[in-house]
XYZ file of C-alpha atoms in Angstrom:
580
model
C 0.000 0.000 0.000
C 1.519 3.308 -1.128
C 0.414 5.512 1.696
C 1.690 4.308 5.009
C 1.742 5.730 8.453
C 5.115 7.089 9.272
C 7.258 4.341 10.666
C 8.388 4.577 14.226
C 12.000 5.668 14.590
C 12.044 4.702 18.226
C 12.022 1.110 19.459
C 13.662 1.954 22.734
C 16.047 4.381 24.313
C 18.997 2.969 22.403
C 17.373 3.170 18.956
C 16.217 6.690 19.775
C 19.778 7.823 20.222
C 20.837 6.065 17.021
C 18.040 7.691 15.029
C 18.878 11.115 16.424
C 22.499 10.662 15.434
C 21.477 9.596 11.921
C 19.295 12.639 11.444
C 22.051 14.899 12.696
C 24.554 13.331 10.322
C 22.120 13.683 7.450
C 21.577 17.345 8.211
C 25.315 17.936 8.305
C 25.977 16.151 5.013
C 23.145 17.480 2.855
C 21.601 20.779 3.834
C 18.725 21.694 1.522
C 19.582 23.989 -1.383
C 16.989 26.482 -0.125
C 16.286 26.775 3.565
C 12.925 25.986 5.088
C 10.722 28.938 5.734
C 10.618 27.595 9.283
C 14.109 28.346 10.489
C 13.783 26.210 13.532
C 10.572 26.699 15.387
C 8.016 23.948 15.567
C 5.238 26.304 14.596
C 3.634 25.215 11.333
C 2.730 28.795 10.518
C 6.374 29.768 10.710
C 7.073 27.284 7.956
C 4.304 28.546 5.774
C 1.869 25.956 7.133
C -0.895 28.445 7.742
C -3.955 26.365 8.448
C -6.140 29.431 7.926
C -4.512 30.548 4.693
C -6.782 30.561 1.675
C -3.767 30.218 -0.620
C -2.889 26.794 0.664
C -6.386 25.552 1.251
C -6.819 21.854 0.712
C -4.182 19.150 0.619
C -3.691 17.075 -2.488
C -3.427 13.818 -0.569
C -6.005 14.637 2.052
C -3.157 14.550 4.607
C -3.069 10.775 4.554
C 0.010 8.863 5.826
C 3.378 8.932 4.070
C 6.803 7.294 4.233
C 9.288 8.957 6.575
C 12.453 7.144 5.428
C 15.325 9.590 5.049
C 17.918 9.681 2.244
C 21.210 7.785 2.562
C 23.771 9.545 4.745
C 26.294 9.519 1.887
C 24.954 11.793 -0.799
C 25.884 11.636 -4.499
C 29.083 13.491 -5.305
C 27.344 15.809 -7.760
C 27.109 19.134 -5.889
C 24.701 21.601 -7.405
C 23.376 19.521 -10.285
C 21.798 16.235 -11.178
C 21.809 16.680 -14.938
C 24.600 14.126 -15.335
C 23.267 11.197 -13.381
C 25.678 8.673 -11.927
C 25.143 5.186 -13.278
C 25.538 3.267 -10.062
C 24.301 3.508 -6.500
C 21.924 1.946 -4.044
C 18.473 0.876 -5.164
C 17.006 3.042 -2.429
C 18.656 6.173 -3.833
C 17.980 5.411 -7.525
C 14.862 6.363 -9.480
C 13.190 3.812 -11.795
C 13.480 4.737 -15.477
C 9.780 5.317 -16.257
C 9.240 7.237 -13.034
C 12.223 9.505 -13.732
C 11.020 10.062 -17.309
C 7.563 11.083 -16.047
C 9.019 13.631 -13.623
C 11.186 15.185 -16.318
C 8.317 15.253 -18.823
C 6.135 17.039 -16.269
C 8.882 19.594 -15.654
C 9.150 20.296 -19.396
C 5.384 20.567 -19.867
C 4.941 22.993 -16.986
C 7.947 25.007 -18.191
C 6.022 25.566 -21.429
C 2.607 26.410 -19.953
C 3.729 28.122 -16.731
C 7.431 29.051 -17.022
C 7.204 31.498 -14.112
C 6.615 28.562 -11.736
C 10.122 27.115 -12.383
C 9.087 23.619 -11.320
C 12.105 21.299 -10.736
C 11.621 17.602 -11.457
C 13.623 16.826 -8.306
C 10.716 18.177 -6.216
C 8.328 15.752 -7.905
C 10.843 12.975 -7.270
C 11.041 13.900 -3.589
C 7.253 13.856 -3.205
C 6.980 10.642 -5.206
C 9.554 9.029 -2.930
C 7.738 10.059 0.243
C 4.262 9.231 -1.069
C 4.740 5.848 -2.722
C 8.429 4.952 -2.741
C 8.605 5.943 -6.461
C 5.525 3.894 -7.393
C 6.629 0.917 -5.281
C 10.096 0.851 -6.756
C 8.923 1.472 -10.321
C 6.408 -1.321 -10.632
C 4.652 0.098 -13.686
C 3.809 -1.228 -17.139
C 5.116 0.075 -20.454
C 2.599 2.945 -20.382
C 3.576 4.037 -16.883
C 0.516 2.627 -15.101
C 1.078 0.828 -11.803
C 0.786 -2.942 -12.120
C -1.556 -2.934 -9.124
C -3.428 -0.061 -7.431
C -1.573 1.963 -4.806
C -4.155 2.855 -2.177
C -3.883 4.577 1.174
C -5.939 3.542 4.181
C -9.623 4.393 4.308
C -10.013 7.926 5.631
C -12.740 6.851 8.050
C -11.905 9.021 11.027
C -10.389 6.074 12.914
C -6.919 7.477 13.564
C -7.189 9.414 10.310
C -9.282 12.241 8.962
C -12.857 11.464 7.987
C -13.541 11.894 4.258
C -16.658 10.236 2.971
C -16.695 8.810 -0.536
C -16.677 11.378 -3.371
C -16.135 9.182 -6.450
C -18.454 6.223 -5.908
C -15.340 4.077 -5.565
C -14.325 4.738 -9.173
C -10.694 5.482 -8.310
C -10.165 3.947 -4.885
C -12.631 1.014 -5.012
C -14.192 2.287 -1.783
C -17.770 3.553 -1.988
C -17.874 4.495 1.699
C -14.725 6.525 2.354
C -12.059 8.122 0.172
C -8.505 6.802 -0.008
C -5.337 8.340 -1.463
C -4.717 6.834 -4.918
C -1.744 6.207 -7.185
C 1.981 6.941 -7.141
C 1.429 10.594 -6.170
C -1.381 9.724 -3.713
C -4.209 12.053 -4.754
C -7.556 11.608 -3.073
C -10.445 11.323 -5.570
C -11.890 14.777 -4.822
C -8.494 16.371 -5.503
C -7.964 14.346 -8.659
C -11.372 15.447 -9.953
C -10.016 19.012 -10.048
C -6.371 18.449 -10.957
C -6.269 15.205 -12.980
C -4.243 15.348 -16.219
C -3.777 13.222 -19.337
C -0.018 13.490 -19.868
C 0.533 10.304 -21.885
C -2.118 11.093 -24.505
C -4.232 7.979 -24.029
C -7.431 9.978 -23.547
C -7.710 9.162 -19.831
C -6.851 11.020 -16.646
C -5.600 8.128 -14.563
C -4.192 8.739 -11.057
C -2.541 5.304 -11.279
C -0.462 6.417 -14.297
C 2.823 8.035 -13.292
C 2.842 10.419 -16.292
C -0.680 11.680 -15.556
C -0.055 11.859 -11.809
C 3.329 13.631 -12.107
C 1.898 16.366 -14.337
C -1.101 16.789 -12.037
C 1.248 17.120 -9.071
C 3.346 19.664 -10.946
C 0.367 21.847 -11.816
C -0.958 21.523 -8.262
C 2.361 22.666 -6.788
C 2.443 25.662 -9.164
C -1.031 26.892 -8.242
C -1.592 30.378 -6.788
C 1.185 31.879 -8.952
C 3.938 30.181 -6.962
C 7.573 30.500 -8.015
C 9.192 27.304 -6.762
C 12.670 28.801 -7.084
C 11.699 30.879 -4.030
C 12.099 28.933 -0.789
C 8.936 30.293 0.809
C 6.828 29.416 -2.232
C 8.306 25.936 -2.407
C 7.514 25.370 1.267
C 3.935 26.504 0.742
C 3.607 24.200 -2.238
C 4.811 21.156 -0.269
C 2.592 22.013 2.677
C -0.378 22.315 0.309
C 0.315 18.683 -0.589
C 0.341 17.595 3.053
C -0.089 20.004 5.943
C 2.652 18.746 8.197
C 5.961 20.365 9.095
C 7.474 16.891 9.479
C 6.268 16.065 5.978
C 7.897 19.247 4.678
C 11.211 18.370 6.296
C 11.135 14.853 4.853
C 10.359 16.062 1.334
C 13.006 18.754 1.650
C 15.610 16.134 2.596
C 14.908 14.053 -0.524
C 14.666 17.174 -2.681
C 18.138 18.253 -1.572
C 19.435 14.723 -2.124
C 18.083 14.485 -5.665
C 19.376 17.969 -6.495
C 22.902 16.810 -5.716
C 22.560 13.792 -7.972
C 20.871 10.457 -8.395
C 20.892 7.597 -10.872
C 18.421 5.741 -13.044
C 17.579 2.132 -12.259
C 15.435 -0.372 -14.186
C 11.688 -0.314 -13.560
C 10.626 -2.630 -10.764
C 14.024 -2.753 -9.080
C 13.595 0.093 -6.602
C 13.626 -0.600 -2.893
C 10.385 -0.075 -0.992
C 10.497 2.208 2.056
C 10.299 0.641 5.492
C 6.734 -0.319 6.408
C 5.244 1.262 9.542
C 4.335 -0.882 12.495
C 1.218 0.777 13.857
C -1.140 3.369 12.338
C -0.655 6.200 14.822
C -0.854 9.599 13.129
C 0.850 12.409 14.993
C -0.981 15.700 15.447
C 0.210 19.061 14.223
C 2.322 21.111 16.662
C 0.251 22.526 19.467
C -2.576 19.996 19.072
C -3.137 17.503 21.938
C -2.291 14.019 20.685
C -5.251 12.047 22.094
C -7.982 14.334 20.805
C -10.075 13.399 17.761
C -9.272 14.919 14.400
C -11.353 18.111 13.909
C -13.598 18.349 10.884
C -12.337 20.268 7.866
C -12.914 24.018 7.878
C -16.010 24.748 5.744
C -14.220 27.315 3.616
C -10.951 25.442 3.229
C -10.890 22.049 1.564
C -8.397 20.117 3.558
C -7.606 23.089 5.781
C -7.785 21.584 9.272
C -5.303 20.602 11.954
C -3.638 17.629 10.334
C -2.063 14.437 11.515
C 1.717 14.587 11.155
C 2.011 11.928 8.460
C -0.634 12.698 5.897
C -1.211 13.334 2.207
C -2.971 15.537 -0.279
C -6.619 15.011 0.314
C -6.999 13.215 3.636
C -9.574 14.984 5.674
C -9.808 17.863 3.243
C -11.290 18.464 -0.132
C -8.309 19.904 -2.010
C -8.797 22.834 -4.415
C -12.498 22.701 -5.273
C -15.335 25.187 -5.639
C -15.671 27.171 -2.415
C -18.044 29.739 -0.919
C -17.927 33.255 -2.422
C -15.741 34.440 0.437
C -12.882 32.104 -0.546
C -10.358 32.503 -3.352
C -11.167 31.209 -6.856
C -10.874 27.501 -7.477
C -8.130 26.154 -9.800
C -10.763 25.971 -12.531
C -11.264 29.722 -12.119
C -7.607 30.667 -11.655
C -5.585 31.894 -14.629
C -2.694 29.532 -15.245
C -1.046 30.056 -18.647
C -1.207 31.858 -21.979
C -0.416 29.973 -25.187
C -0.275 30.530 -28.928
C -3.528 29.216 -30.416
C -2.168 28.451 -33.863
C -1.121 31.874 -35.137
C 0.820 31.472 -38.375
C 3.630 33.648 -39.800
C 2.794 37.348 -39.731
C 3.840 38.801 -43.109
C 2.276 41.470 -45.305
C 3.166 43.890 -48.076
C 3.405 47.566 -47.156
C -0.026 49.176 -47.007
C -1.851 45.841 -47.108
C -3.776 43.904 -44.442
C -2.166 40.865 -42.830
C -3.891 37.618 -43.780
C -3.041 36.113 -40.369
C -4.402 37.381 -37.045
C -2.874 36.816 -33.610
C -4.883 34.298 -31.556
C -4.061 33.199 -28.007
C -5.427 30.592 -25.611
C -5.775 31.117 -21.858
C -5.764 28.094 -19.561
C -6.681 27.763 -15.921
C -4.492 26.265 -13.216
C -5.696 22.809 -14.250
C -4.689 23.281 -17.871
C -8.261 23.662 -19.167
C -9.416 26.597 -21.368
C -10.387 29.649 -19.306
C -12.857 32.299 -20.425
C -13.184 35.971 -19.461
C -9.424 36.521 -19.218
C -8.334 40.038 -20.244
C -5.576 39.960 -22.870
C -3.786 43.120 -24.037
C -2.313 43.099 -27.544
C 0.343 45.704 -28.421
C 2.173 46.541 -31.677
C 5.800 47.626 -31.204
C 8.029 48.854 -34.037
C 8.546 51.655 -36.565
C 6.941 50.167 -39.678
C 3.724 52.116 -39.132
C 1.711 48.908 -38.677
C -1.467 49.285 -36.581
C -4.519 47.304 -35.615
C -7.743 48.010 -37.470
C -9.057 51.383 -36.389
C -5.558 52.870 -36.156
C -4.773 51.511 -32.663
C -1.428 50.252 -31.383
C -2.934 48.629 -28.257
C -6.210 46.816 -27.716
C -7.575 44.771 -24.779
C -10.041 41.919 -25.285
C -11.421 39.029 -23.209
C -11.178 35.333 -23.987
C -14.334 33.465 -24.919
C -15.771 30.310 -23.393
C -13.216 28.243 -25.337
C -10.377 30.215 -23.757
C -9.336 31.895 -27.015
C -9.309 35.478 -28.198
C -8.208 36.920 -31.548
C -6.635 40.342 -31.972
C -8.066 42.762 -34.560
C -6.767 42.721 -38.109
C -3.287 44.164 -38.600
C -2.669 46.651 -41.425
C 0.922 47.055 -42.554
C 2.518 50.498 -42.608
C 4.421 51.924 -45.564
C 7.880 51.182 -44.186
C 9.333 47.749 -44.799
C 10.927 46.003 -41.827
C 10.234 43.889 -38.727
C 8.057 44.586 -35.693
C 6.486 42.615 -32.821
C 3.039 41.964 -31.428
C 2.846 41.102 -27.716
C -0.046 39.501 -25.867
C -0.114 39.968 -22.073
C -2.562 38.480 -19.557
C -2.695 38.080 -15.805
C -1.764 40.292 -12.880
C 0.965 39.936 -10.329
C 3.006 37.614 -12.532
C 1.610 38.295 -16.032
C 2.159 35.821 -18.874
C 3.519 37.299 -22.107
C 3.667 35.954 -25.660
C 5.680 37.712 -28.378
C 5.097 37.319 -32.115
C 7.591 38.460 -34.758
C 6.071 40.133 -37.837
C 7.439 41.449 -41.129
C 6.358 44.167 -43.544
C 7.772 43.725 -47.048
C 8.048 46.453 -49.649
C 5.325 46.761 -52.246
C 6.059 44.520 -55.208
C 5.433 44.290 -58.941
C 5.682 41.216 -61.123
C 5.765 43.181 -64.405
C 6.923 46.563 -65.679
C 6.752 47.948 -69.248
C 6.958 51.167 -71.270
C 3.682 52.859 -72.029
C 4.747 53.594 -75.661
C 7.256 52.316 -78.213
C 8.615 55.601 -79.540
C 12.362 55.564 -80.300
C 14.426 57.518 -77.795
C 17.164 59.489 -79.555
C 19.321 62.459 -78.579
C 22.214 64.307 -80.161
C 25.601 64.358 -78.409
C 25.580 66.875 -75.582
C 21.814 67.296 -75.709
C 18.951 65.828 -73.675
C 16.403 63.288 -74.801
C 13.307 65.169 -75.890
C 10.876 62.381 -75.052
C 10.394 61.300 -71.432
C 10.498 57.619 -70.443
C 7.215 56.482 -68.879
C 6.566 52.948 -67.511
C 3.770 51.134 -65.651
C 4.255 48.489 -62.956
C 1.649 45.818 -62.255
C 1.178 42.994 -59.757
C -1.075 40.122 -60.802
C -2.301 42.299 -63.675
C -3.374 45.084 -61.328
C -1.663 48.469 -61.002
C 1.186 48.243 -58.460
C 1.176 51.481 -56.506
C 4.063 52.632 -54.347
C 6.561 50.157 -55.815
C 10.230 51.106 -55.569
C 12.019 51.162 -58.933
C 15.764 51.311 -59.633
C 16.987 52.818 -62.922
C 20.526 51.997 -64.099
C 22.467 52.669 -67.301
C 23.999 49.299 -68.206
C 26.081 47.658 -70.917
C 24.095 44.404 -71.122
C 20.394 43.421 -70.834
C 20.934 41.574 -67.545
C 22.413 44.639 -65.932
C 25.569 42.853 -64.836
C 27.805 45.686 -66.034
C 27.110 49.332 -65.369
C 27.937 51.856 -68.056
C 30.027 54.942 -67.422
C 29.432 56.481 -70.866
C 26.450 57.601 -72.877
C 23.106 58.689 -71.358
C 22.925 59.933 -67.783
C 20.630 61.520 -65.188
C 21.476 64.528 -63.046
C 21.496 64.618 -59.250
C 20.280 67.539 -57.149
C 23.599 69.319 -57.680
C 23.390 68.888 -61.431
C 26.151 66.309 -61.591
C 25.844 63.270 -63.900
C 24.621 60.000 -62.281
C 23.790 56.776 -64.052
C 21.797 55.027 -61.257
C 18.664 56.225 -59.459
C 17.228 54.344 -56.438
C 14.609 56.774 -55.159
C 11.936 56.168 -57.783
C 8.411 55.013 -56.837
C 5.304 54.296 -58.886
C 2.227 56.455 -58.303
C -1.266 55.369 -57.285
C -1.870 54.076 -60.829
C 1.415 52.164 -60.941
C 2.875 54.766 -63.330
C 6.417 56.171 -63.242
C 7.776 59.042 -65.346
C 11.576 59.080 -65.241
C 13.545 62.312 -64.741
C 15.181 63.960 -67.768
C 17.920 61.952 -69.476
C 20.949 63.644 -71.031
C 23.498 62.525 -73.648
C 27.231 62.930 -73.392
C 29.463 63.153 -76.478
C 29.661 59.403 -77.095
C 27.560 58.228 -80.001
C 25.944 54.790 -80.075
C 23.076 52.705 -78.748
C 22.877 52.293 -74.972
C 20.671 50.402 -72.490
C 18.619 51.582 -69.505
C 17.459 48.846 -67.131
C 14.518 49.406 -64.749
C 14.040 46.904 -61.859
C 11.196 46.739 -59.299
C 10.786 45.244 -55.823
C 9.569 41.788 -56.672
C 12.092 41.212 -59.467
C 10.261 42.621 -62.499
C 12.479 44.437 -65.014
C 12.528 46.053 -68.449
C 15.426 47.159 -70.685
C 14.992 50.301 -72.780
C 17.278 51.400 -75.657
C 18.640 54.927 -75.788
C 20.470 56.194 -78.894
C 22.935 59.045 -79.154
C 23.688 60.182 -82.683
C 24.453 63.352 -84.540
C 21.602 64.709 -86.695
C 21.833 64.280 -90.497
C 22.713 67.421 -92.537
C 19.765 68.890 -94.414
C 19.677 71.122 -97.618
C 18.841 74.836 -97.227
C 15.250 75.666 -97.965
C 14.588 76.334 -101.709
C 17.494 74.284 -103.039
C 17.799 70.826 -104.472
C 20.180 68.124 -103.429
C 22.001 68.502 -106.772
C 22.590 72.166 -106.110
C 24.119 71.528 -102.743
C 26.283 68.622 -103.945
C 29.991 69.444 -104.396
C 30.887 70.312 -108.056
C 33.699 68.696 -110.010
C 36.575 71.017 -110.928
C 37.399 71.157 -114.662
C 40.990 70.620 -115.649
C 42.220 72.993 -118.407
C 43.357 71.299 -121.591
C 47.029 71.202 -122.134
């Protein structure tokens, strides 16, 4: 049975001294990475165990019994990290392969949905060790489900809290009283609120280590806890079981696993020592012989608790409460996720085809409605939401999703971001990268076919006019580059022949500041001819890759006869040679 009453450390005066020495040695060899909120007093409130606190109402296990075995006195020689696990060690200190995989998967999942919680898998391992001895030494099947149910004792008020049946025996096979269930020892009423399907089989099974580990992770992260903060971690552990002794035991294993552990085959782990007699110890300040008080009406599980207990014994865990209490996990904002938003790209001046959509989840991982989400555009492209707004706040619907208004690209090409922010205290933020591309044309052509000719040193009398189109429609605002070139492909620029003039009147043979008008039309500036005669090429290229090559000819004008004369009269005459 997974949930046991803490074993007795004392079998006589001699064993008492031995146990005390062992605990002292353990404390000297492996102090927790973060100190307990309770620096030494026996007061549960000093350790964050506030039995009247709404934040920690309910206990996941119903405060049912747990294992009190302590870690080995010789800790792994891996100070500060357990990322590189040693390959050997005692079976008691090792973690079965499937169990370890479930803890790490839960850590990764929570890091994605609630990164601010900073859940460490070693904390799940510590709780799993204390609750069920790592699922009875890793006795699970290929899917991670325990080969036989792990059930705590009936919470019938006989030495334990009294919790009448809440699941019709569906999880714990007891239709009279509730029992803690599975490798993480959730009572049915707690599992009803926090159960997860982490292995994708369509079931939320408290007997499956993957489902149970993720549920435990989300439970520990509730109430916006940051588990990298010692006080928050203590509160999280105490919400699992309201006992200072429980907290110390979990902390010991947590510190041990942080310093290093090793993977062992499933089914080879050592079971903790079984207790001898079910004798729960009361919380500090509570007379031992007195009966267990009933749970506080506004705090599921929030009652004076037996020392060894678990999430759910004698309490109801996070569940709907009277209006005066804090929101239930189903009502508490947990995470903000991308709801399938695709790449955000648009041409300058056009509307984006894609719209930003986000999904809000509650502390249980289910969609959460009525969450306020603020969307903000940041950048200098001139992009705005429909209506000319840079910021807009909307609420999620019943399915937990909300979609931002349509984005309309500005006239400046470049990158910008859209952020979505939800939650107070520790808000969740999503950032989307977006791109505005320059207006494009897939074709450009002259509007007439008139030959363009100029005499050396003169300017071309006829202007060059072109029209750019995109998908057969006029392409307005398209950037065009004009370059005098030697070849049709524009691989070689020309330094002779036709030229433009810059603002100072100096010759230039490339212009990059040209743009088509609202009708896609572009009239080029005046073109001048130097003294080099011949046929030259002008290449126009648009954003989008369209191009056209136009011929420009420089040639001297032909001589013409004076008005009123004939060609014969103007032809040179032959000179007669006098006869000898």
